[in-house]
Coordinates of C-alpha atoms in Angstrom, one line a residue:
X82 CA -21.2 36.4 64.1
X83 CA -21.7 38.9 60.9
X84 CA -25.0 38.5 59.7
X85 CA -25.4 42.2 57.6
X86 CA -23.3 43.8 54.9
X87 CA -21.7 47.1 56.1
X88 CA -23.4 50.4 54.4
X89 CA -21.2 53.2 54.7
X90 CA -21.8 56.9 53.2
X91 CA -19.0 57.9 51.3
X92 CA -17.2 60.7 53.9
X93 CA -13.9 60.8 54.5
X94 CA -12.4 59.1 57.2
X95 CA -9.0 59.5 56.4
X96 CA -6.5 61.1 59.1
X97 CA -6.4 64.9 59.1
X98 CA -5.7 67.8 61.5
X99 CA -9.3 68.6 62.3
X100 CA -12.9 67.4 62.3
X101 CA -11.4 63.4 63.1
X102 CA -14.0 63.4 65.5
X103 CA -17.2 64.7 63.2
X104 CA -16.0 62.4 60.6
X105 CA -16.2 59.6 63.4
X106 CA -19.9 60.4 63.8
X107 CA -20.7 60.6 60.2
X108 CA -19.2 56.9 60.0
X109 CA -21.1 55.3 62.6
X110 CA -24.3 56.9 61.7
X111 CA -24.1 55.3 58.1
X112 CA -23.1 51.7 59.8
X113 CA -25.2 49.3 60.6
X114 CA -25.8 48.3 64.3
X115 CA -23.7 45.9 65.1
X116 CA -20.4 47.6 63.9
X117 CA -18.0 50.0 65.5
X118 CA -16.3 52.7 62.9
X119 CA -13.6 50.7 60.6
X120 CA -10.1 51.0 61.7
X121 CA -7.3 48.3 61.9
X122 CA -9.1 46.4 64.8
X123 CA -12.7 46.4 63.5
X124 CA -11.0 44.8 59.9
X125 CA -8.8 42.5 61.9
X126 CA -12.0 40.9 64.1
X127 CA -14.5 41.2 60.5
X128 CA -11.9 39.3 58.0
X129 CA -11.0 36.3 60.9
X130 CA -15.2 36.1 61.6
X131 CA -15.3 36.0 57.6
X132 CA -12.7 33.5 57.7
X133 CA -14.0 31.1 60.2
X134 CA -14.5 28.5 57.7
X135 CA -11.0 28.0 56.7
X136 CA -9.8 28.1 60.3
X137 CA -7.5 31.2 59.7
X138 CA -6.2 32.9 63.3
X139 CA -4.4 35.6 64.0
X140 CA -1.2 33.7 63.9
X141 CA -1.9 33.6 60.1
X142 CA -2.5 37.5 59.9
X143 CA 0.8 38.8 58.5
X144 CA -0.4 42.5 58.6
X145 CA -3.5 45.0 58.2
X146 CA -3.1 48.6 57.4
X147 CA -5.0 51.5 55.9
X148 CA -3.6 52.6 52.2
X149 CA -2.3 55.8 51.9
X150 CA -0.4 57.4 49.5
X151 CA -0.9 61.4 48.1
X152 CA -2.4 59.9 45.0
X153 CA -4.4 57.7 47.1
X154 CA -5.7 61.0 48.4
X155 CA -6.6 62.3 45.1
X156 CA -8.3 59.8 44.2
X157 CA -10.3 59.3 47.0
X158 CA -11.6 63.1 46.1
X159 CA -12.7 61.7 43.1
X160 CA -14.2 59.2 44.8
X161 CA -16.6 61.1 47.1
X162 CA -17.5 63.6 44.0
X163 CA -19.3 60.2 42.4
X164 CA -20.6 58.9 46.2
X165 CA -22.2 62.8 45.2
X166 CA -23.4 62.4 42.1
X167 CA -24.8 59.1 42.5
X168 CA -26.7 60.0 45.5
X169 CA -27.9 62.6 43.4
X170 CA -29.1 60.8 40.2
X171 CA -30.7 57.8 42.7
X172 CA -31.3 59.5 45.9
X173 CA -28.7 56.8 47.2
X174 CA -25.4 56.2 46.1
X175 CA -25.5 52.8 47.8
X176 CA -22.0 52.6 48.6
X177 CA -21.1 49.0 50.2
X178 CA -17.6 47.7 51.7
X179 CA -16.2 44.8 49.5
X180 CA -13.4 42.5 49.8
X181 CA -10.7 42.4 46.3
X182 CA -8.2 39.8 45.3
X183 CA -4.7 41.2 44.5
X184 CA -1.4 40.2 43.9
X185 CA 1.7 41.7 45.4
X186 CA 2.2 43.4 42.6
X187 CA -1.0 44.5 41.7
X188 CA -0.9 46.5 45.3
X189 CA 2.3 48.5 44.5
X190 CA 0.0 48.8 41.0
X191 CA -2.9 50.4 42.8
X192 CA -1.4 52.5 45.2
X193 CA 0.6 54.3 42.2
X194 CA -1.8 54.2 39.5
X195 CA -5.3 53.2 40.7
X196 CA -7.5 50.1 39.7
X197 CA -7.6 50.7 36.2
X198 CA -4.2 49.1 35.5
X199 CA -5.1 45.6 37.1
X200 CA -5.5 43.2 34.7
X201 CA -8.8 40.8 35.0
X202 CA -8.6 37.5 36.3
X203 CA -11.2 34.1 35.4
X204 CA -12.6 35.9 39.3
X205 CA -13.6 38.9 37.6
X206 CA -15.3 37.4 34.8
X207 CA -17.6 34.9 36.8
X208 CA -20.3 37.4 36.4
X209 CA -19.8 39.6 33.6
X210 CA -16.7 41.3 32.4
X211 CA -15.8 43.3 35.1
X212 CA -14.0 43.7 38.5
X213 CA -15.7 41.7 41.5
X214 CA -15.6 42.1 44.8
X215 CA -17.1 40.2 47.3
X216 CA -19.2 41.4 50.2
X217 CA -17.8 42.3 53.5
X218 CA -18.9 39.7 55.3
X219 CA -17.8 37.3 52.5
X220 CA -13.7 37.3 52.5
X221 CA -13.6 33.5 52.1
X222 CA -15.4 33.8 48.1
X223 CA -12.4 35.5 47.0
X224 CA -9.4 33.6 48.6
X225 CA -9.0 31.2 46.0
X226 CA -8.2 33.7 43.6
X227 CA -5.3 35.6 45.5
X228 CA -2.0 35.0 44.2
X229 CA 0.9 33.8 46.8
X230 CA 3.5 35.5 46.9
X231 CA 7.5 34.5 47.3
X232 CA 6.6 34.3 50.9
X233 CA 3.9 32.2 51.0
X234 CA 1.3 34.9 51.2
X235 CA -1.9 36.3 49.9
X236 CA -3.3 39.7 50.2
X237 CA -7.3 41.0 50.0
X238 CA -8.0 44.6 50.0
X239 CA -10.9 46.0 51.3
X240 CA -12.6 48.6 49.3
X241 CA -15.5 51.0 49.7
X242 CA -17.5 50.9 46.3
X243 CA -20.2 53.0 45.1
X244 CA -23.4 50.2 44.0
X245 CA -25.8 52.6 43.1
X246 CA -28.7 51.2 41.2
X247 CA -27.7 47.9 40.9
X248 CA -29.0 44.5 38.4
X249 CA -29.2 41.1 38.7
X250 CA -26.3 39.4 36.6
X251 CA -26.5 35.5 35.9
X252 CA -23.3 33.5 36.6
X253 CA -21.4 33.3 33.0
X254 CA -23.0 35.8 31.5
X255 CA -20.3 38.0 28.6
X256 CA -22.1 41.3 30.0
X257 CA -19.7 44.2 29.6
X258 CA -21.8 47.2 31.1
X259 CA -25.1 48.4 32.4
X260 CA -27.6 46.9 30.4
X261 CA -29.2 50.2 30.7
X262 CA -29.1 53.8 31.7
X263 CA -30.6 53.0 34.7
X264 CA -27.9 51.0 36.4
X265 CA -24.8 51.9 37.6
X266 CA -23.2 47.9 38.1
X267 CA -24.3 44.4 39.3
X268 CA -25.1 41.8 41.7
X269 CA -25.7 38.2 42.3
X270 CA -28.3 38.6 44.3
X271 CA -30.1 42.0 44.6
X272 CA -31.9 40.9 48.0
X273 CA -28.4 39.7 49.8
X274 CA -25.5 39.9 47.4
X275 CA -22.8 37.7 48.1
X276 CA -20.4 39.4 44.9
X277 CA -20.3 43.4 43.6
X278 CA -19.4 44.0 39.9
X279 CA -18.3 46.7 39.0
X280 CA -17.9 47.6 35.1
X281 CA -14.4 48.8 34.0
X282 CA -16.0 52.3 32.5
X283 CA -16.7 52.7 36.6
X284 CA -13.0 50.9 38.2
X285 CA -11.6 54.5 38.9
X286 CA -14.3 56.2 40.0
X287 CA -16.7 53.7 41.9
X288 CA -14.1 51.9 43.8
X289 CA -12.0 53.4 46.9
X290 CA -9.0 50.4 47.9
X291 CA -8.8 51.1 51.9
X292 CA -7.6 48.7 53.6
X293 CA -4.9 46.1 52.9
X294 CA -4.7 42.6 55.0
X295 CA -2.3 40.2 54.0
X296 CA -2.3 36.8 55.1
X297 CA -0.7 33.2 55.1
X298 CA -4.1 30.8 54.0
X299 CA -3.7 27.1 55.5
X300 CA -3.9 24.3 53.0
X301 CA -7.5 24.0 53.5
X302 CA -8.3 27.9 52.5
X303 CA -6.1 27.8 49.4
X304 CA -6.8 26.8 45.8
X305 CA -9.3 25.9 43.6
X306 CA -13.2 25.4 43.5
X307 CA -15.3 22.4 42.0
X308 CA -17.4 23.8 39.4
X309 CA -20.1 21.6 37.4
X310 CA -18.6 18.6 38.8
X311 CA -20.5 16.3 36.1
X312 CA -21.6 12.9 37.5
X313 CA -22.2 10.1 34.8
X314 CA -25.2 8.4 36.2
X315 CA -27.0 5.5 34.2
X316 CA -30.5 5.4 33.4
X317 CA -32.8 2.9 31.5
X318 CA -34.8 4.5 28.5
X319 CA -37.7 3.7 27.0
X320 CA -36.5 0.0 25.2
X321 CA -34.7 -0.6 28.5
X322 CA -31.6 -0.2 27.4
X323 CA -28.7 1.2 29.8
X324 CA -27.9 5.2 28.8
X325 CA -25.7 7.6 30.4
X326 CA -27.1 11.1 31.5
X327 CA -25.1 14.0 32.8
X328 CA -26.4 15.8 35.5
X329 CA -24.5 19.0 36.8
X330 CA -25.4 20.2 40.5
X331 CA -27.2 23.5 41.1
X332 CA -24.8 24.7 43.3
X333 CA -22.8 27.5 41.3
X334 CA -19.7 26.6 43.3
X335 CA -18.0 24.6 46.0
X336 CA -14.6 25.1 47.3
X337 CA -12.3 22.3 47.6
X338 CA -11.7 23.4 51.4
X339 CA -15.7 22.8 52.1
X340 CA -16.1 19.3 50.0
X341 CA -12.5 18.1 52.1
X342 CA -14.2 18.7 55.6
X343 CA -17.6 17.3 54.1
X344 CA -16.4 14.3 52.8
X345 CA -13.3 13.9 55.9
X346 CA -15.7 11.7 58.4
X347 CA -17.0 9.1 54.9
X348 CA -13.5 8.2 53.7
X349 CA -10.5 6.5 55.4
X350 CA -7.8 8.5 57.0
X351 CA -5.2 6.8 53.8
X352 CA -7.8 8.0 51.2
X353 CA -8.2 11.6 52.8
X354 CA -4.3 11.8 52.8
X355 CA -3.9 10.6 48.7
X356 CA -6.4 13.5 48.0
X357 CA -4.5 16.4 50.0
X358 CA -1.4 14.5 48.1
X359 CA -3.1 15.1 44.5
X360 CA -4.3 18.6 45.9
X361 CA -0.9 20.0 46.7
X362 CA -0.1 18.9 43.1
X363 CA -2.9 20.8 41.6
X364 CA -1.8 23.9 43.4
X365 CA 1.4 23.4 42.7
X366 CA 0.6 23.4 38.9
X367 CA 1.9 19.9 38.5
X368 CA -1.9 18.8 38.0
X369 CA -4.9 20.0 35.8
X370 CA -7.9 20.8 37.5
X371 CA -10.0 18.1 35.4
X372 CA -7.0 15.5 36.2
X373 CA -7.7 16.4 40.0
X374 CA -11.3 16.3 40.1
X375 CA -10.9 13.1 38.2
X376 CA -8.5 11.5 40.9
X377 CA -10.6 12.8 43.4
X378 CA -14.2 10.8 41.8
X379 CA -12.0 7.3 41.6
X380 CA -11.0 8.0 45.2
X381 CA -14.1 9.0 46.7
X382 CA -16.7 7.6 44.4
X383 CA -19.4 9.4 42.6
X384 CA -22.4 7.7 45.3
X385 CA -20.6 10.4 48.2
X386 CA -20.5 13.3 46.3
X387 CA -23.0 13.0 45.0
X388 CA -24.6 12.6 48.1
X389 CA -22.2 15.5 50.0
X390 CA -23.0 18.3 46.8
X391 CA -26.4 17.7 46.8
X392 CA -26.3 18.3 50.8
X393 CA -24.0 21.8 50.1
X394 CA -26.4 22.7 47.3
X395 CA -27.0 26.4 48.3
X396 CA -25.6 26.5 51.6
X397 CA -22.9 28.6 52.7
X398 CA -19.7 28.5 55.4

């Protein structure tokens, strides 16, 4: 499986009469080992290992292909000048591959205008006011935030974005730029980031939309995630008397998909059926999230997940 992030040096590797194959080269010797130069078939086999968890095949691949477009182009040229400058200011320009939630119509958006026109979503504000992407080896984090379109489909766009010096941002934090000179945007986790921000003063410049791979998500990959699911759990104080105290689980988030097949083999087959029922509402918009999560504590009971969050605390698909 994927274990590393994909560095890549910011080259072109568009297709033009002429140097394809030097270009080739310069790819693969800024990739690491492990992974073949990107084209259609590299991102097809990377996004279905990325989407293991959720169970996605290739029947549910709708299509994958590279953007292109003569503003594309242009802006790709603008794009390598700051890979440039970057490298210059830092040494490294620390450019990463990074997986972006968009709409249908925020593609048609991107391809004619660039990044700077899409508005921010609750995704892009997780960490700062800014736009996220997630890690190449992390397509799954950003599912839930895709739109569907009239066809029952979602689309993730895989970008090439310049890091540079990067900071570590807290979960929640209203951060709207470098918090100084020295940084160029911010991670989660400056060891092994699982999610890129990058500020809106660097959308048009540090980001480079590549590919495009549009998908139908099963019912277990769409949706929503349990955040701070609060658990009311009694405690005796000091005169012995019975209080309530409210503890929230460490774990920043948990997607419904992963609590569903954690909690599938503790609950009856009728229980596990009245919770996808109430899910399909919530995603339907015929439900609030707090009216699901709700449901989904009488159902389940707050002993089991308890126990099953506590057990996810931290860990990955």
């Amino acid at each position: 499986s994927v274990a590393m992030d994909v560095e890549v040096d910011g080259h072109d590797t568009t297709n033009k009469v002429g140097n394809e194959k030097d270009r080739e080269e310069e790819l693969d010797a800024y990739t690491e080992p492990g992974y073949e130069r990107l084209d259609i078939d590299s991102i097809h086999n990377i996004f279905l290992t990325g989407m293991a968890t959720f169970n996605i095949n290739d029947d549910d691949i709708v299509d994958i292909y590279r953007t292109s477009s003569i503003s594309m182009q242009a802006r790709f040229e603008l794009f390598q000048k700051q890979v440039d400058i970057t490298r210059v200011i830092h040494g490294d320009a620390n450019v990463r591959y990074g997986w972006l939630a968009c709409s249908k119509e925020d593609l048609s958006t991107m391809m004619a205008h660039g990044l700077g026109h899409n508005a921010l979503s609750s995704f892009n504000c997780l960490y700062g006011f800014g736009i996220h992407l997630t890690s190449i080896t992390h397509p799954y984090a950003c599912v839930s935030y895709c739109d569907v379109d009239e066809n029952g489909v979602k689309h993730l766009v895989l970008c090439r974005v310049v890091m540079g010096k990067t900071e570590l941002l807290r979960r929640g934090n209203n951060q709207i730029r470098p918090s100084g000179c020295e940084y160029d945007n911010g991670v989660d986790d400056i060891q092994s980031p699982k999610y890129y921000v990058v500020w809106n003063m660097n959308i048009n410049t540090h980001i480079h939309p590549e590919f495009v791979v549009s998908f139908k998500a099963p019912l277990d990959a769409e949706g929503d995630v349990l955040e701070n699911l609060v658990f009311e759990m009694p405690q005796v104080n000091a005169a012995g008397l019975l209080t309530n105290t409210r503890r929230v689980p460490r774990s920043p988030w948990l997607p419904f998909p992963m609590l569903f097949a954690a909690i599938r083999s503790r609950i009856s087959p009728k229980q596990m059926l009245l919770i996808k029922a109430h899910y399909i509402e919530l995603m339907a918009k015929k439900n609030s999230h707090d009216d699901f999560v709700m449901k989904l504590r009488l159902i389940v009971g707050d002993n089991i997940l308890r126990s099953v969050v506590t057990n996810l605390e931290y860990k990955g698909p």
